[in-house]
Amino acid sequence: MRILFVINTMGRGGAEVQVRDLAGALVKRGHQVGLIVLLPFEDFEEHLHTHGVETHSLHMHKGSPSARAIWELAAFTNRWRPDVVHSHLFSANILARVVRAMPFVRSWRALVCSSHSQREGIRVHQSRGAVPRGTALHVPNGINLESFAFEEGARAKTRRVLGVGDAFLWLALSSFRDNKKDHDTLLRAFARVLERQPTAR
């Protein structure tokens, strides 16, 4: 099959990493895979090319709707002729739906729109009339567990580099650009850990 992904950005965020890994895995299964990013690439473009994924950026600007981008995506899909378009994140989902509804766009066998936020959950979409009741599916995030295989040597080396000895260590990675990740709750939870384990880091 010819599978085209459409996503807002391509950086080191959760949705972006999932799309990167999914695209590469689909190529391994013999599919032709393309990826269109709305904004300029931040990361992973070379990785995707190495894994056989064709890429294209619409070079949009964050927060600025673009009629040119709509026409460019429509023209690209007409040339590329995907069987399935799989969009991720709010703006890409909207753009993909608009383009699919254009009368001159060659029809795709399927359009899959994935939300990656509680604010875009099934109930929210149904209450706003974005999807008919009973037609949306919840699919848990897929994780390649082989990427997290335990290595005692690597663990010991990292703890030495961080200088934490045998102390309980909690490592949290997240974006600090806004409060979507709810860092307040994380810090309050860790304060409770410190009450029980004052040596925790």
PDB file of N, CA, C and O in Angstrom, residues 125-201:
ATOM      1  N   HIS A 125     -14.671  15.167  20.614  1.00  0.00           N
ATOM      2  CA  HIS A 125     -14.980  15.195  19.182  1.00  0.00           C
ATOM      3  C   HIS A 125     -16.460  14.916  18.919  1.00  0.00           C
ATOM      4  O   HIS A 125     -17.083  15.543  18.067  1.00  0.00           O
ATOM      5  N   GLN A 126     -17.032  13.956  19.672  1.00  0.00           N
ATOM      6  CA  GLN A 126     -18.443  13.631  19.473  1.00  0.00           C
ATOM      7  C   GLN A 126     -19.343  14.786  19.917  1.00  0.00           C
ATOM      8  O   GLN A 126     -20.307  15.132  19.232  1.00  0.00           O
ATOM      9  N   SER A 127     -19.003  15.423  21.047  1.00  0.00           N
ATOM     10  CA  SER A 127     -19.844  16.515  21.554  1.00  0.00           C
ATOM     11  C   SER A 127     -19.819  17.716  20.613  1.00  0.00           C
ATOM     12  O   SER A 127     -20.777  18.479  20.544  1.00  0.00           O
ATOM     13  N   ARG A 128     -18.721  17.888  19.863  1.00  0.00           N
ATOM     14  CA  ARG A 128     -18.611  19.012  18.932  1.00  0.00           C
ATOM     15  C   ARG A 128     -19.083  18.653  17.524  1.00  0.00           C
ATOM     16  O   ARG A 128     -19.021  19.479  16.622  1.00  0.00           O
ATOM     17  N   GLY A 129     -19.497  17.409  17.334  1.00  0.00           N
ATOM     18  CA  GLY A 129     -19.986  16.997  16.033  1.00  0.00           C
ATOM     19  C   GLY A 129     -18.892  16.728  15.017  1.00  0.00           C
ATOM     20  O   GLY A 129     -19.152  16.639  13.814  1.00  0.00           O
ATOM     21  N   ALA A 130     -17.640  16.604  15.493  1.00  0.00           N
ATOM     22  CA  ALA A 130     -16.525  16.348  14.565  1.00  0.00           C
ATOM     23  C   ALA A 130     -16.563  14.924  14.025  1.00  0.00           C
ATOM     24  O   ALA A 130     -16.122  14.671  12.897  1.00  0.00           O
ATOM     25  N   VAL A 131     -17.062  13.998  14.834  1.00  0.00           N
ATOM     26  CA  VAL A 131     -17.221  12.603  14.387  1.00  0.00           C
ATOM     27  C   VAL A 131     -18.577  12.090  14.867  1.00  0.00           C
ATOM     28  O   VAL A 131     -19.019  12.431  15.961  1.00  0.00           O
ATOM     29  N   PRO A 132     -19.257  11.282  14.062  1.00  0.00           N
ATOM     30  CA  PRO A 132     -20.530  10.702  14.521  1.00  0.00           C
ATOM     31  C   PRO A 132     -20.290   9.744  15.692  1.00  0.00           C
ATOM     32  O   PRO A 132     -19.246   9.099  15.771  1.00  0.00           O
ATOM     33  N   ARG A 133     -21.240   9.671  16.585  1.00  0.00           N
ATOM     34  CA  ARG A 133     -21.119   8.776  17.738  1.00  0.00           C
ATOM     35  C   ARG A 133     -20.922   7.335  17.281  1.00  0.00           C
ATOM     36  O   ARG A 133     -21.558   6.878  16.345  1.00  0.00           O
ATOM     37  N   GLY A 134     -20.020   6.645  17.970  1.00  0.00           N
ATOM     38  CA  GLY A 134     -19.785   5.232  17.676  1.00  0.00           C
ATOM     39  C   GLY A 134     -18.830   4.970  16.533  1.00  0.00           C
ATOM     40  O   GLY A 134     -18.586   3.819  16.182  1.00  0.00           O
ATOM     41  N   THR A 135     -18.254   6.026  15.934  1.00  0.00           N
ATOM     42  CA  THR A 135     -17.361   5.800  14.793  1.00  0.00           C
ATOM     43  C   THR A 135     -15.886   5.972  15.145  1.00  0.00           C
ATOM     44  O   THR A 135     -15.026   5.569  14.376  1.00  0.00           O
ATOM     45  N   ALA A 136     -15.572   6.589  16.300  1.00  0.00           N
ATOM     46  CA  ALA A 136     -14.172   6.798  16.683  1.00  0.00           C
ATOM     47  C   ALA A 136     -13.680   5.638  17.536  1.00  0.00           C
ATOM     48  O   ALA A 136     -14.448   5.030  18.282  1.00  0.00           O
ATOM     49  N   LEU A 137     -12.408   5.328  17.412  1.00  0.00           N
ATOM     50  CA  LEU A 137     -11.802   4.243  18.183  1.00  0.00           C
ATOM     51  C   LEU A 137     -10.675   4.777  19.043  1.00  0.00           C
ATOM     52  O   LEU A 137      -9.918   5.650  18.603  1.00  0.00           O
ATOM     53  N   HIS A 138     -10.534   4.241  20.260  1.00  0.00           N
ATOM     54  CA  HIS A 138      -9.384   4.553  21.103  1.00  0.00           C
ATOM     55  C   HIS A 138      -8.333   3.473  20.871  1.00  0.00           C
ATOM     56  O   HIS A 138      -8.598   2.287  21.056  1.00  0.00           O
ATOM     57  N   VAL A 139      -7.156   3.881  20.423  1.00  0.00           N
ATOM     58  CA  VAL A 139      -6.047   2.943  20.197  1.00  0.00           C
ATOM     59  C   VAL A 139      -4.905   3.372  21.113  1.00  0.00           C
ATOM     60  O   VAL A 139      -4.349   4.459  20.939  1.00  0.00           O
ATOM     61  N   PRO A 140      -4.526   2.544  22.088  1.00  0.00           N
ATOM     62  CA  PRO A 140      -3.426   2.927  22.985  1.00  0.00           C
ATOM     63  C   PRO A 140      -2.133   3.131  22.201  1.00  0.00           C
ATOM     64  O   PRO A 140      -1.922   2.520  21.154  1.00  0.00           O
ATOM     65  N   ASN A 141      -1.278   4.002  22.731  1.00  0.00           N
ATOM     66  CA  ASN A 141       0.011   4.252  22.090  1.00  0.00           C
ATOM     67  C   ASN A 141       0.820   2.957  21.997  1.00  0.00           C
ATOM     68  O   ASN A 141       0.870   2.171  22.942  1.00  0.00           O
ATOM     69  N   GLY A 142       1.453   2.762  20.857  1.00  0.00           N
ATOM     70  CA  GLY A 142       2.330   1.608  20.692  1.00  0.00           C
ATOM     71  C   GLY A 142       3.750   1.975  21.050  1.00  0.00           C
ATOM     72  O   GLY A 142       4.220   3.064  20.734  1.00  0.00           O
ATOM     73  N   ILE A 143       4.434   1.099  21.738  1.00  0.00           N
ATOM     74  CA  ILE A 143       5.818   1.337  22.146  1.00  0.00           C
ATOM     75  C   ILE A 143       6.646   0.110  21.778  1.00  0.00           C
ATOM     76  O   ILE A 143       6.257  -1.023  22.061  1.00  0.00           O
ATOM     77  N   ASN A 144       7.779   0.343  21.143  1.00  0.00           N
ATOM     78  CA  ASN A 144       8.704  -0.736  20.827  1.00  0.00           C
ATOM     79  C   ASN A 144       9.518  -1.044  22.076  1.00  0.00           C
ATOM     80  O   ASN A 144      10.476  -0.331  22.399  1.00  0.00           O
ATOM     81  N   LEU A 145       9.159  -2.099  22.789  1.00  0.00           N
ATOM     82  CA  LEU A 145       9.815  -2.414  24.060  1.00  0.00           C
ATOM     83  C   LEU A 145      11.277  -2.780  23.889  1.00  0.00           C
ATOM     84  O   LEU A 145      12.065  -2.658  24.829  1.00  0.00           O
ATOM     85  N   GLU A 146      11.676  -3.222  22.687  1.00  0.00           N
ATOM     86  CA  GLU A 146      13.073  -3.574  22.461  1.00  0.00           C
ATOM     87  C   GLU A 146      13.984  -2.357  22.640  1.00  0.00           C
ATOM     88  O   GLU A 146      15.161  -2.502  22.969  1.00  0.00           O
ATOM     89  N   SER A 147      13.436  -1.164  22.437  1.00  0.00           N
ATOM     90  CA  SER A 147      14.233   0.051  22.619  1.00  0.00           C
ATOM     91  C   SER A 147      14.587   0.292  24.078  1.00  0.00           C
ATOM     92  O   SER A 147      15.465   1.096  24.382  1.00  0.00           O
ATOM     93  N   PHE A 148      13.873  -0.369  24.991  1.00  0.00           N
ATOM     94  CA  PHE A 148      14.072  -0.137  26.415  1.00  0.00           C
ATOM     95  C   PHE A 148      14.593  -1.377  27.135  1.00  0.00           C
ATOM     96  O   PHE A 148      14.363  -1.559  28.319  1.00  0.00           O
ATOM     97  N   ALA A 149      15.314  -2.219  26.403  1.00  0.00           N
ATOM     98  CA  ALA A 149      15.873  -3.430  27.014  1.00  0.00           C
ATOM     99  C   ALA A 149      16.836  -3.039  28.134  1.00  0.00           C
ATOM    100  O   ALA A 149      17.655  -2.131  27.978  1.00  0.00           O
ATOM    101  N   PHE A 150      16.735  -3.718  29.268  1.00  0.00           N
ATOM    102  CA  PHE A 150      17.557  -3.393  30.435  1.00  0.00           C
ATOM    103  C   PHE A 150      19.000  -3.834  30.221  1.00  0.00           C
ATOM    104  O   PHE A 150      19.259  -4.955  29.787  1.00  0.00           O
ATOM    105  N   GLU A 151      19.940  -2.932  30.515  1.00  0.00           N
ATOM    106  CA  GLU A 151      21.368  -3.247  30.442  1.00  0.00           C
ATOM    107  C   GLU A 151      22.010  -2.798  31.740  1.00  0.00           C
ATOM    108  O   GLU A 151      22.119  -1.601  32.003  1.00  0.00           O
ATOM    109  N   GLU A 152      22.450  -3.757  32.552  1.00  0.00           N
ATOM    110  CA  GLU A 152      23.032  -3.437  33.862  1.00  0.00           C
ATOM    111  C   GLU A 152      24.234  -2.509  33.715  1.00  0.00           C
ATOM    112  O   GLU A 152      24.397  -1.547  34.466  1.00  0.00           O
ATOM    113  N   GLY A 153      25.120  -2.797  32.740  1.00  0.00           N
ATOM    114  CA  GLY A 153      26.311  -1.970  32.552  1.00  0.00           C
ATOM    115  C   GLY A 153      25.973  -0.530  32.215  1.00  0.00           C
ATOM    116  O   GLY A 153      26.575   0.410  32.752  1.00  0.00           O
ATOM    117  N   ALA A 154      24.996  -0.345  31.328  1.00  0.00           N
ATOM    118  CA  ALA A 154      24.593   1.015  30.935  1.00  0.00           C
ATOM    119  C   ALA A 154      23.976   1.746  32.122  1.00  0.00           C
ATOM    120  O   ALA A 154      24.210   2.946  32.321  1.00  0.00           O
ATOM    121  N   ARG A 155      23.203   1.020  32.926  1.00  0.00           N
ATOM    122  CA  ARG A 155      22.574   1.618  34.112  1.00  0.00           C
ATOM    123  C   ARG A 155      23.646   2.103  35.090  1.00  0.00           C
ATOM    124  O   ARG A 155      23.607   3.249  35.554  1.00  0.00           O
ATOM    125  N   ALA A 156      24.611   1.255  35.382  1.00  0.00           N
ATOM    126  CA  ALA A 156      25.655   1.612  36.339  1.00  0.00           C
ATOM    127  C   ALA A 156      26.482   2.790  35.832  1.00  0.00           C
ATOM    128  O   ALA A 156      26.804   3.717  36.590  1.00  0.00           O
ATOM    129  N   LYS A 157      26.797   2.784  34.527  1.00  0.00           N
ATOM    130  CA  LYS A 157      27.596   3.868  33.954  1.00  0.00           C
ATOM    131  C   LYS A 157      26.850   5.198  34.044  1.00  0.00           C
ATOM    132  O   LYS A 157      27.429   6.228  34.425  1.00  0.00           O
ATOM    133  N   THR A 158      25.558   5.195  33.717  1.00  0.00           N
ATOM    134  CA  THR A 158      24.761   6.428  33.749  1.00  0.00           C
ATOM    135  C   THR A 158      24.667   6.965  35.174  1.00  0.00           C
ATOM    136  O   THR A 158      24.783   8.172  35.399  1.00  0.00           O
ATOM    137  N   ARG A 159      24.479   6.068  36.142  1.00  0.00           N
ATOM    138  CA  ARG A 159      24.395   6.514  37.537  1.00  0.00           C
ATOM    139  C   ARG A 159      25.713   7.113  38.001  1.00  0.00           C
ATOM    140  O   ARG A 159      25.732   8.091  38.753  1.00  0.00           O
ATOM    141  N   ARG A 160      26.843   6.557  37.534  1.00  0.00           N
ATOM    142  CA  ARG A 160      28.152   7.137  37.877  1.00  0.00           C
ATOM    143  C   ARG A 160      28.295   8.536  37.277  1.00  0.00           C
ATOM    144  O   ARG A 160      28.727   9.470  37.942  1.00  0.00           O
ATOM    145  N   VAL A 161      27.907   8.676  36.001  1.00  0.00           N
ATOM    146  CA  VAL A 161      28.016   9.971  35.326  1.00  0.00           C
ATOM    147  C   VAL A 161      27.165  11.028  36.041  1.00  0.00           C
ATOM    148  O   VAL A 161      27.585  12.174  36.209  1.00  0.00           O
ATOM    149  N   LEU A 162      25.970  10.635  36.483  1.00  0.00           N
ATOM    150  CA  LEU A 162      25.068  11.570  37.163  1.00  0.00           C
ATOM    151  C   LEU A 162      25.460  11.796  38.623  1.00  0.00           C
ATOM    152  O   LEU A 162      24.952  12.713  39.275  1.00  0.00           O
ATOM    153  N   GLY A 163      26.338  10.925  39.159  1.00  0.00           N
ATOM    154  CA  GLY A 163      26.792  11.063  40.542  1.00  0.00           C
ATOM    155  C   GLY A 163      25.708  10.833  41.564  1.00  0.00           C
ATOM    156  O   GLY A 163      25.644  11.515  42.586  1.00  0.00           O
ATOM    157  N   VAL A 164      24.842   9.840  41.329  1.00  0.00           N
ATOM    158  CA  VAL A 164      23.710   9.611  42.242  1.00  0.00           C
ATOM    159  C   VAL A 164      23.886   8.377  43.123  1.00  0.00           C
ATOM    160  O   VAL A 164      23.023   8.086  43.951  1.00  0.00           O
ATOM    161  N   GLY A 165      24.983   7.648  42.950  1.00  0.00           N
ATOM    162  CA  GLY A 165      25.190   6.468  43.787  1.00  0.00           C
ATOM    163  C   GLY A 165      24.038   5.494  43.689  1.00  0.00           C
ATOM    164  O   GLY A 165      23.567   5.185  42.599  1.00  0.00           O
ATOM    165  N   ASP A 166      23.537   5.055  44.866  1.00  0.00           N
ATOM    166  CA  ASP A 166      22.413   4.112  44.902  1.00  0.00           C
ATOM    167  C   ASP A 166      21.091   4.801  45.217  1.00  0.00           C
ATOM    168  O   ASP A 166      20.088   4.144  45.477  1.00  0.00           O
ATOM    169  N   ALA A 167      21.069   6.142  45.228  1.00  0.00           N
ATOM    170  CA  ALA A 167      19.841   6.874  45.574  1.00  0.00           C
ATOM    171  C   ALA A 167      18.738   6.587  44.563  1.00  0.00           C
ATOM    172  O   ALA A 167      18.996   6.322  43.387  1.00  0.00           O
ATOM    173  N   PHE A 168      17.494   6.643  45.040  1.00  0.00           N
ATOM    174  CA  PHE A 168      16.351   6.531  44.142  1.00  0.00           C
ATOM    175  C   PHE A 168      16.410   7.700  43.167  1.00  0.00           C
ATOM    176  O   PHE A 168      16.552   8.846  43.570  1.00  0.00           O
ATOM    177  N   LEU A 169      16.317   7.404  41.870  1.00  0.00           N
ATOM    178  CA  LEU A 169      16.430   8.450  40.859  1.00  0.00           C
ATOM    179  C   LEU A 169      15.177   8.476  40.000  1.00  0.00           C
ATOM    180  O   LEU A 169      14.760   7.456  39.461  1.00  0.00           O
ATOM    181  N   TRP A 170      14.593   9.651  39.853  1.00  0.00           N
ATOM    182  CA  TRP A 170      13.409   9.826  39.026  1.00  0.00           C
ATOM    183  C   TRP A 170      13.791  10.773  37.902  1.00  0.00           C
ATOM    184  O   TRP A 170      14.123  11.930  38.134  1.00  0.00           O
ATOM    185  N   LEU A 171      13.755  10.275  36.689  1.00  0.00           N
ATOM    186  CA  LEU A 171      14.125  11.078  35.535  1.00  0.00           C
ATOM    187  C   LEU A 171      12.873  11.372  34.718  1.00  0.00           C
ATOM    188  O   LEU A 171      12.174  10.452  34.287  1.00  0.00           O
ATOM    189  N   ALA A 172      12.568  12.641  34.519  1.00  0.00           N
ATOM    190  CA  ALA A 172      11.382  13.032  33.749  1.00  0.00           C
ATOM    191  C   ALA A 172      11.815  13.919  32.590  1.00  0.00           C
ATOM    192  O   ALA A 172      12.541  14.889  32.788  1.00  0.00           O
ATOM    193  N   LEU A 173      11.390  13.556  31.390  1.00  0.00           N
ATOM    194  CA  LEU A 173      11.707  14.341  30.201  1.00  0.00           C
ATOM    195  C   LEU A 173      10.412  14.909  29.647  1.00  0.00           C
ATOM    196  O   LEU A 173       9.440  14.187  29.470  1.00  0.00           O
ATOM    197  N   SER A 174      10.418  16.207  29.368  1.00  0.00           N
ATOM    198  CA  SER A 174       9.177  16.809  28.894  1.00  0.00           C
ATOM    199  C   SER A 174       9.448  18.177  28.304  1.00  0.00           C
ATOM    200  O   SER A 174      10.513  18.748  28.483  1.00  0.00           O
ATOM    201  N   SER A 175       8.464  18.693  27.615  1.00  0.00           N
ATOM    202  CA  SER A 175       8.520  20.056  27.083  1.00  0.00           C
ATOM    203  C   SER A 175       8.116  21.031  28.184  1.00  0.00           C
ATOM    204  O   SER A 175       7.153  20.797  28.913  1.00  0.00           O
ATOM    205  N   PHE A 176       8.861  22.121  28.296  1.00  0.00           N
ATOM    206  CA  PHE A 176       8.519  23.148  29.277  1.00  0.00           C
ATOM    207  C   PHE A 176       7.979  24.400  28.593  1.00  0.00           C
ATOM    208  O   PHE A 176       7.955  25.473  29.165  1.00  0.00           O
ATOM    209  N   ARG A 177       7.540  24.269  27.327  1.00  0.00           N
ATOM    210  CA  ARG A 177       7.053  25.430  26.586  1.00  0.00           C
ATOM    211  C   ARG A 177       5.706  25.916  27.114  1.00  0.00           C
ATOM    212  O   ARG A 177       5.358  27.073  26.965  1.00  0.00           O
ATOM    213  N   ASP A 178       4.917  25.014  27.701  1.00  0.00           N
ATOM    214  CA  ASP A 178       3.622  25.410  28.249  1.00  0.00           C
ATOM    215  C   ASP A 178       3.279  24.431  29.357  1.00  0.00           C
ATOM    216  O   ASP A 178       4.096  23.603  29.730  1.00  0.00           O
ATOM    217  N   ASN A 179       2.076  24.537  29.900  1.00  0.00           N
ATOM    218  CA  ASN A 179       1.715  23.695  31.046  1.00  0.00           C
ATOM    219  C   ASN A 179       0.898  22.469  30.653  1.00  0.00           C
ATOM    220  O   ASN A 179       0.251  21.863  31.487  1.00  0.00           O
ATOM    221  N   LYS A 180       0.919  22.083  29.365  1.00  0.00           N
ATOM    222  CA  LYS A 180       0.126  20.927  28.935  1.00  0.00           C
ATOM    223  C   LYS A 180       0.550  19.648  29.643  1.00  0.00           C
ATOM    224  O   LYS A 180      -0.245  18.742  29.835  1.00  0.00           O
ATOM    225  N   LYS A 181       1.837  19.554  29.999  1.00  0.00           N
ATOM    226  CA  LYS A 181       2.353  18.326  30.607  1.00  0.00           C
ATOM    227  C   LYS A 181       2.124  18.287  32.118  1.00  0.00           C
ATOM    228  O   LYS A 181       2.471  17.325  32.770  1.00  0.00           O
ATOM    229  N   ASP A 182       1.547  19.349  32.682  1.00  0.00           N
ATOM    230  CA  ASP A 182       1.169  19.385  34.097  1.00  0.00           C
ATOM    231  C   ASP A 182       2.357  19.130  35.018  1.00  0.00           C
ATOM    232  O   ASP A 182       2.355  18.235  35.851  1.00  0.00           O
ATOM    233  N   HIS A 183       3.403  19.952  34.889  1.00  0.00           N
ATOM    234  CA  HIS A 183       4.598  19.804  35.716  1.00  0.00           C
ATOM    235  C   HIS A 183       4.297  20.031  37.195  1.00  0.00           C
ATOM    236  O   HIS A 183       4.999  19.495  38.052  1.00  0.00           O
ATOM    237  N   ASP A 184       3.264  20.837  37.506  1.00  0.00           N
ATOM    238  CA  ASP A 184       2.922  21.101  38.907  1.00  0.00           C
ATOM    239  C   ASP A 184       2.647  19.789  39.642  1.00  0.00           C
ATOM    240  O   ASP A 184       3.121  19.579  40.756  1.00  0.00           O
ATOM    241  N   THR A 185       1.862  18.906  39.021  1.00  0.00           N
ATOM    242  CA  THR A 185       1.537  17.627  39.654  1.00  0.00           C
ATOM    243  C   THR A 185       2.792  16.776  39.829  1.00  0.00           C
ATOM    244  O   THR A 185       2.978  16.121  40.859  1.00  0.00           O
ATOM    245  N   LEU A 186       3.663  16.780  38.823  1.00  0.00           N
ATOM    246  CA  LEU A 186       4.926  16.034  38.909  1.00  0.00           C
ATOM    247  C   LEU A 186       5.746  16.485  40.111  1.00  0.00           C
ATOM    248  O   LEU A 186       6.241  15.668  40.900  1.00  0.00           O
ATOM    249  N   LEU A 187       5.885  17.807  40.282  1.00  0.00           N
ATOM    250  CA  LEU A 187       6.702  18.329  41.377  1.00  0.00           C
ATOM    251  C   LEU A 187       6.059  18.059  42.734  1.00  0.00           C
ATOM    252  O   LEU A 187       6.750  17.739  43.707  1.00  0.00           O
ATOM    253  N   ARG A 188       4.723  18.166  42.812  1.00  0.00           N
ATOM    254  CA  ARG A 188       4.050  17.846  44.084  1.00  0.00           C
ATOM    255  C   ARG A 188       4.219  16.372  44.439  1.00  0.00           C
ATOM    256  O   ARG A 188       4.458  16.020  45.595  1.00  0.00           O
ATOM    257  N   ALA A 189       4.139  15.497  43.416  1.00  0.00           N
ATOM    258  CA  ALA A 189       4.312  14.059  43.655  1.00  0.00           C
ATOM    259  C   ALA A 189       5.730  13.767  44.133  1.00  0.00           C
ATOM    260  O   ALA A 189       5.938  12.967  45.058  1.00  0.00           O
ATOM    261  N   PHE A 190       6.711  14.431  43.524  1.00  0.00           N
ATOM    262  CA  PHE A 190       8.090  14.163  43.930  1.00  0.00           C
ATOM    263  C   PHE A 190       8.366  14.701  45.329  1.00  0.00           C
ATOM    264  O   PHE A 190       9.157  14.117  46.085  1.00  0.00           O
ATOM    265  N   ALA A 191       7.708  15.785  45.706  1.00  0.00           N
ATOM    266  CA  ALA A 191       7.842  16.293  47.075  1.00  0.00           C
ATOM    267  C   ALA A 191       7.384  15.246  48.078  1.00  0.00           C
ATOM    268  O   ALA A 191       7.983  15.077  49.147  1.00  0.00           O
ATOM    269  N   ARG A 192       6.345  14.492  47.729  1.00  0.00           N
ATOM    270  CA  ARG A 192       5.868  13.418  48.616  1.00  0.00           C
ATOM    271  C   ARG A 192       6.871  12.267  48.673  1.00  0.00           C
ATOM    272  O   ARG A 192       7.054  11.645  49.713  1.00  0.00           O
ATOM    273  N   VAL A 193       7.531  11.989  47.528  1.00  0.00           N
ATOM    274  CA  VAL A 193       8.580  10.963  47.524  1.00  0.00           C
ATOM    275  C   VAL A 193       9.699  11.371  48.476  1.00  0.00           C
ATOM    276  O   VAL A 193      10.220  10.558  49.245  1.00  0.00           O
ATOM    277  N   LEU A 194      10.088  12.644  48.445  1.00  0.00           N
ATOM    278  CA  LEU A 194      11.180  13.128  49.304  1.00  0.00           C
ATOM    279  C   LEU A 194      10.859  12.991  50.791  1.00  0.00           C
ATOM    280  O   LEU A 194      11.763  12.812  51.613  1.00  0.00           O
ATOM    281  N   GLU A 195       9.572  13.092  51.141  1.00  0.00           N
ATOM    282  CA  GLU A 195       9.182  12.926  52.553  1.00  0.00           C
ATOM    283  C   GLU A 195       9.542  11.529  53.044  1.00  0.00           C
ATOM    284  O   GLU A 195       9.926  11.353  54.203  1.00  0.00           O
ATOM    285  N   ARG A 196       9.430  10.536  52.162  1.00  0.00           N
ATOM    286  CA  ARG A 196       9.709   9.143  52.544  1.00  0.00           C
ATOM    287  C   ARG A 196      11.158   8.754  52.273  1.00  0.00           C
ATOM    288  O   ARG A 196      11.702   7.890  52.954  1.00  0.00           O
ATOM    289  N   GLN A 197      11.738   9.352  51.221  1.00  0.00           N
ATOM    290  CA  GLN A 197      13.122   9.013  50.841  1.00  0.00           C
ATOM    291  C   GLN A 197      13.904  10.302  50.624  1.00  0.00           C
ATOM    292  O   GLN A 197      14.046  10.774  49.500  1.00  0.00           O
ATOM    293  N   PRO A 198      14.419  10.881  51.701  1.00  0.00           N
ATOM    294  CA  PRO A 198      15.101  12.179  51.589  1.00  0.00           C
ATOM    295  C   PRO A 198      16.328  12.166  50.660  1.00  0.00           C
ATOM    296  O   PRO A 198      16.749  13.231  50.199  1.00  0.00           O
ATOM    297  N   THR A 199      16.877  10.989  50.361  1.00  0.00           N
ATOM    298  CA  THR A 199      18.055  10.933  49.482  1.00  0.00           C
ATOM    299  C   THR A 199      17.668  10.839  48.012  1.00  0.00           C
ATOM    300  O   THR A 199      18.541  10.792  47.152  1.00  0.00           O
ATOM    301  N   ALA A 200      16.377  10.790  47.720  1.00  0.00           N
ATOM    302  CA  ALA A 200      15.931  10.664  46.323  1.00  0.00           C
ATOM    303  C   ALA A 200      16.385  11.874  45.523  1.00  0.00           C
ATOM    304  O   ALA A 200      16.539  12.970  46.050  1.00  0.00           O
ATOM    305  N   ARG A 201      16.598  11.649  44.217  1.00  0.00           N
ATOM    306  CA  ARG A 201      17.036  12.726  43.325  1.00  0.00           C
ATOM    307  C   ARG A 201      16.030  12.854  42.176  1.00  0.00           C
ATOM    308  O   ARG A 201      15.591  11.852  41.647  1.00  0.00           O
TER     309      ARG A 201
END
